[in-house]
């Protein structure tokens, strides 16, 4: 089954341009250097799956004309991956049921605490997102496709990305454990965190992610969660042909099942 992945956001937690910064990437006129917070949309068989709800979700949904969401999957509870949850409201009011939110235990707890009113059965004012929390642990079967969590190390935290069909999306990691690498073989598309060149305690660098591409050998690789240290064009010129910086609005076709 064919699927289309759309990069909703390719930027790091602060976004690019970064508030108050006048560097050459933040002031660039190349639209590829404009990066909202990290998220992707996966569409197949008339279904629309969102991975993470960033603080830029509203802007991303308007840009990509998103009119439905069949499921939302979470990678972890950092602010840049969850704070747009309230903005799914207009989409959630359209559908018949509630939009399922798939989150692992720690992420579910954080969402239920930050957005406590959404999950309060006695909330009396209405107007809240029509969603339901679905805790999950192993792989998920969604509308004929399988989404497998891929455990990754993100500084002190253990979080996960996802593999779905011939694609995988690993947005925030400093390290990929060996057993997770075994889940990342024979990929058409691999998304990897590549914050910048300088080392960072919770994120991968361009050099580190390039060595992962060499090791895992996906057909195509895309770097995401990018900071203002990496100018789009110039960085791409120094990458092998099958490795590119992702950019907002990028669309890729792949086989999901
Ligand atoms: Zn992040
Ligand atoms: Zn900057
Ligand atoms: Zn994070």
Short mmCIF file of C-alpha atoms and ligand atoms in Angstrom, two decimals:
data_model
loop_
_atom_site.label_atom_id
_atom_site.label_comp_id
_atom_site.label_asym_id
_atom_site.label_seq_id
_atom_site.Cartn_x
_atom_site.Cartn_y
_atom_site.Cartn_z
CA UNK A 1 0.00 0.00 0.00
CA UNK A 2 1.33 3.42 -1.01
CA UNK A 3 1.65 6.15 1.61
CA UNK A 4 2.72 9.77 1.59
CA UNK A 5 4.75 11.32 4.37
CA UNK A 6 4.64 15.12 4.73
CA UNK A 7 7.19 16.93 6.87
CA UNK A 8 5.09 19.38 8.87
CA UNK A 9 8.10 20.74 10.74
CA UNK A 10 11.86 20.13 10.51
CA UNK A 11 13.14 22.54 13.17
CA UNK A 12 14.54 22.14 16.64
CA UNK A 13 12.63 23.05 19.81
CA UNK A 14 13.14 26.80 19.39
CA UNK A 15 12.25 26.82 15.69
CA UNK A 16 14.13 28.67 12.94
CA UNK A 17 14.17 31.66 12.80
CA UNK A 18 14.86 31.68 16.51
CA UNK A 19 13.41 34.56 18.52
CA UNK A 20 15.90 37.43 18.82
CA UNK A 21 18.54 35.91 16.54
CA UNK A 22 20.03 37.74 13.56
CA UNK A 23 22.31 34.97 12.26
CA UNK A 24 22.45 34.25 8.52
CA UNK A 25 20.11 31.26 8.74
CA UNK A 26 17.53 33.05 10.89
CA UNK A 27 17.55 35.98 8.43
CA UNK A 28 17.80 33.80 5.29
CA UNK A 29 15.33 34.46 2.45
CA UNK A 30 15.45 30.76 1.41
CA UNK A 31 12.12 29.25 2.55
CA UNK A 32 13.97 25.96 3.28
CA UNK A 33 15.68 27.75 6.16
CA UNK A 34 12.30 28.43 7.80
CA UNK A 35 11.74 25.50 10.17
CA UNK A 36 8.73 24.95 12.41
CA UNK A 37 8.84 22.46 15.28
CA UNK A 38 9.31 18.75 14.43
CA UNK A 39 6.37 16.67 13.25
CA UNK A 40 5.28 14.52 10.29
CA UNK A 41 1.97 13.48 8.77
CA UNK A 42 1.47 10.01 7.27
CA UNK A 43 -1.40 9.43 4.81
CA UNK A 44 -2.58 6.14 3.29
CA UNK A 45 -5.86 4.56 2.24
CA UNK A 46 -7.76 7.79 3.00
CA UNK A 47 -6.41 7.87 6.58
CA UNK A 48 -4.34 10.62 8.16
CA UNK A 49 -1.93 9.90 11.03
CA UNK A 50 -0.12 12.72 12.84
CA UNK A 51 3.11 12.19 14.77
CA UNK A 52 3.37 14.76 17.61
CA UNK A 53 1.42 18.00 18.09
CA UNK A 54 3.97 20.80 18.08
CA UNK A 55 3.42 24.40 19.23
CA UNK A 56 3.31 25.18 15.47
CA UNK A 57 0.57 22.64 14.69
CA UNK A 58 -2.00 25.33 13.85
CA UNK A 59 0.26 26.93 11.27
CA UNK A 60 1.30 23.52 9.87
CA UNK A 61 -2.31 22.32 9.55
CA UNK A 62 -3.37 25.49 7.73
CA UNK A 63 -0.34 25.31 5.42
CA UNK A 64 -0.94 21.64 4.53
CA UNK A 65 -4.76 21.97 4.49
CA UNK A 66 -5.27 19.18 7.03
CA UNK A 67 -9.00 18.45 7.33
CA UNK A 68 -9.02 15.15 9.23
CA UNK A 69 -6.93 13.20 11.70
CA UNK A 70 -7.54 9.50 12.31
CA UNK A 71 -4.90 9.09 15.02
CA UNK A 72 -2.18 11.05 16.79
CA UNK A 73 1.00 9.25 17.85
CA UNK A 74 3.39 10.71 20.39
CA UNK A 75 7.16 10.22 20.60
CA UNK A 76 7.69 11.90 24.01
CA UNK A 77 6.39 14.72 26.18
CA UNK A 78 8.88 17.51 25.53
CA UNK A 79 7.16 20.86 24.91
CA UNK A 80 8.16 21.03 21.23
CA UNK A 81 6.30 17.75 20.58
CA UNK A 82 3.06 18.19 22.53
CA UNK A 83 2.04 21.82 23.12
CA UNK A 84 -0.16 22.10 20.03
CA UNK A 85 -2.66 19.50 21.24
CA UNK A 86 -5.37 22.12 21.87
CA UNK A 87 -5.16 23.17 18.23
CA UNK A 88 -6.59 19.86 17.02
CA UNK A 89 -9.96 21.12 18.33
CA UNK A 90 -11.50 22.28 15.02
CA UNK A 91 -10.55 18.98 13.36
CA UNK A 92 -11.81 16.94 16.31
CA UNK A 93 -15.21 18.71 16.21
CA UNK A 94 -15.71 17.62 12.59
CA UNK A 95 -15.35 13.86 13.02
CA UNK A 96 -17.91 11.55 14.59
CA UNK A 97 -15.81 9.94 17.29
CA UNK A 98 -12.88 11.08 19.36
CA UNK A 99 -9.38 11.22 17.88
CA UNK A 100 -7.26 8.51 19.56
CA UNK A 101 -3.99 9.72 21.09
CA UNK A 102 -1.43 6.92 21.25
CA UNK A 103 1.16 7.56 23.94
CA UNK A 104 3.38 5.46 26.15
CA UNK A 105 2.79 5.67 29.91
CA UNK A 106 5.11 8.59 30.79
CA UNK A 107 3.97 10.68 27.86
CA UNK A 108 0.31 9.92 28.58
CA UNK A 109 0.77 11.06 32.19
CA UNK A 110 2.39 14.32 31.08
CA UNK A 111 -0.38 15.02 28.55
CA UNK A 112 -3.08 14.27 31.13
CA UNK A 113 -1.44 16.62 33.59
CA UNK A 114 -0.69 19.56 31.27
CA UNK A 115 -4.02 19.29 29.43
CA UNK A 116 -5.98 18.06 32.50
CA UNK A 117 -9.22 19.81 31.39
CA UNK A 118 -9.32 17.78 28.16
CA UNK A 119 -9.34 14.55 30.15
CA UNK A 120 -11.66 15.78 32.95
CA UNK A 121 -14.92 13.84 32.60
CA UNK A 122 -16.69 16.55 34.64
CA UNK A 123 -15.44 19.51 32.62
CA UNK A 124 -18.60 21.58 32.15
CA UNK A 125 -17.80 24.36 29.69
CA UNK A 126 -17.43 22.37 26.46
CA UNK A 127 -15.22 23.44 23.58
CA UNK A 128 -12.44 21.03 24.47
CA UNK A 129 -10.64 18.73 22.06
CA UNK A 130 -12.57 15.52 21.35
CA UNK A 131 -9.72 13.08 21.89
CA UNK A 132 -9.17 9.91 23.87
CA UNK A 133 -5.98 8.64 25.44
CA UNK A 134 -4.84 5.19 24.30
CA UNK A 135 -1.80 3.98 26.17
CA UNK A 136 0.34 1.61 24.16
CA UNK A 137 3.49 -0.35 24.60
CA UNK A 138 4.20 -2.62 21.67
CA UNK A 139 3.42 -2.18 18.01
CA UNK A 140 0.18 -0.57 16.81
CA UNK A 141 -2.04 -1.75 13.97
CA UNK A 142 -3.70 1.28 12.46
CA UNK A 143 -5.99 0.98 9.44
CA UNK A 144 -4.01 -1.84 7.84
CA UNK A 145 -0.52 -0.53 8.62
CA UNK A 146 1.78 -1.32 11.51
CA UNK A 147 3.55 1.35 13.57
CA UNK A 148 6.36 -0.10 15.67
CA UNK A 149 7.94 1.98 18.43
CA UNK A 150 11.75 2.11 18.10
CA UNK A 151 13.41 2.73 21.46
CA UNK A 152 15.99 5.56 21.43
CA UNK A 153 18.09 7.32 24.06
CA UNK A 154 17.46 11.09 24.37
CA UNK A 155 19.99 12.30 26.98
CA UNK A 156 18.76 10.81 30.27
CA UNK A 157 15.39 9.82 28.84
CA UNK A 158 14.32 6.70 27.00
CA UNK A 159 11.84 7.63 24.33
CA UNK A 160 10.91 6.15 20.98
CA UNK A 161 10.54 6.90 17.31
CA UNK A 162 8.44 4.84 14.94
CA UNK A 163 8.94 2.45 12.06
CA UNK A 164 5.98 2.15 9.68
CA UNK A 165 6.37 0.02 6.55
CA UNK A 166 9.54 1.00 4.70
CA UNK A 167 9.95 4.30 6.61
CA UNK A 168 11.20 5.23 10.09
CA UNK A 169 11.04 8.53 11.97
CA UNK A 170 13.53 9.08 14.80
CA UNK A 171 13.33 12.69 15.81
CA UNK A 172 15.07 13.15 19.17
CA UNK A 173 18.01 10.98 20.18
CA UNK A 174 21.58 11.04 21.33
CA UNK A 175 21.99 7.29 20.83
CA UNK A 176 20.28 4.36 19.13
CA UNK A 177 20.63 1.10 21.10
CA UNK A 178 21.78 -1.99 19.13
CA UNK A 179 18.42 -3.81 19.43
CA UNK A 180 16.68 -0.77 17.92
CA UNK A 181 19.14 -0.74 15.02
CA UNK A 182 17.88 -4.24 14.20
CA UNK A 183 14.44 -2.67 13.58
CA UNK A 184 15.92 -0.21 11.09
CA UNK A 185 17.10 -2.55 8.33
CA UNK A 186 15.86 -2.49 4.71
CA UNK A 187 14.41 1.00 4.92
CA UNK A 188 13.44 3.13 1.98
CA UNK A 189 13.25 6.30 4.10
CA UNK A 190 15.00 7.01 7.40
CA UNK A 191 14.51 10.26 9.31
CA UNK A 192 17.23 11.04 11.85
CA UNK A 193 17.81 13.80 14.38
CA UNK A 194 20.72 16.05 13.27
CA UNK A 195 20.61 19.18 15.37
CA UNK A 196 23.91 20.77 14.31
CA UNK A 197 27.65 20.01 13.97
CA UNK A 198 28.68 20.73 17.57
CA UNK A 199 27.95 17.92 20.07
CA UNK A 200 24.82 18.22 22.24
CA UNK A 201 23.96 16.09 25.31
CA UNK A 202 20.49 15.03 24.09
CA UNK A 203 20.68 15.25 20.28
CA UNK A 204 22.59 13.70 17.40
CA UNK A 205 24.95 15.68 15.18
CA UNK A 206 25.32 15.72 11.39
CA UNK A 207 28.49 13.56 11.60
CA UNK A 208 26.91 11.06 13.99
CA UNK A 209 23.76 10.71 11.91
CA UNK A 210 25.85 10.33 8.74
CA UNK A 211 27.66 7.42 10.33
CA UNK A 212 24.28 5.90 11.25
CA UNK A 213 23.22 6.21 7.60
CA UNK A 214 26.37 4.36 6.57
CA UNK A 215 25.67 1.65 9.10
CA UNK A 216 21.92 1.22 8.54
CA UNK A 217 22.01 1.77 4.76
CA UNK A 218 18.53 3.18 4.08
CA UNK A 219 17.84 3.99 0.42
CA UNK A 220 17.23 7.65 1.36
CA UNK A 221 17.88 9.51 4.62
CA UNK A 222 16.57 12.85 5.84
CA UNK A 223 17.85 14.85 8.77
CA UNK A 224 15.43 16.73 11.01
CA UNK A 225 15.15 18.62 14.35
CA UNK A 226 17.56 21.11 12.75
CA UNK A 227 18.88 24.21 14.51
CA UNK A 228 19.90 27.54 13.01
CA UNK A 229 23.50 26.32 12.78
CA UNK A 230 22.77 24.52 9.48
CA UNK A 231 22.03 26.55 6.32
CA UNK A 232 19.87 24.35 4.08
CA UNK A 233 21.62 24.65 0.72
CA UNK A 234 25.17 24.80 1.96
CA UNK A 235 24.69 21.81 4.29
CA UNK A 236 23.07 19.74 1.54
CA UNK A 237 26.00 20.41 -0.79
CA UNK A 238 28.26 18.65 1.68
CA UNK A 239 26.03 15.59 2.15
CA UNK A 240 25.97 12.45 -0.02
CA UNK A 241 23.21 12.47 -2.68
CA UNK A 242 20.94 10.07 -0.82
CA UNK A 243 21.08 12.15 2.38
CA UNK A 244 19.28 15.52 2.60
CA UNK A 245 18.20 17.96 5.25
CA UNK A 246 14.42 17.69 5.58
CA UNK A 247 12.45 20.88 5.13
CA UNK A 248 8.93 21.96 6.02
CA UNK A 249 6.47 20.85 3.37
CA UNK A 250 8.66 18.03 1.98
CA UNK A 251 6.51 15.14 0.69
CA UNK A 252 7.76 11.59 0.14
CA UNK A 253 6.04 8.51 -1.23
CA UNK A 254 6.80 5.09 0.23
CA UNK A 255 5.29 1.65 0.83
CA UNK A 256 3.60 1.28 4.22
CA UNK A 257 2.24 -2.27 3.96
ZN1 LIG B 1 12.37 17.81 20.25
ZN1 LIG B 2 19.89 32.22 14.27
ZN1 LIG B 3 12.93 15.98 23.10
#
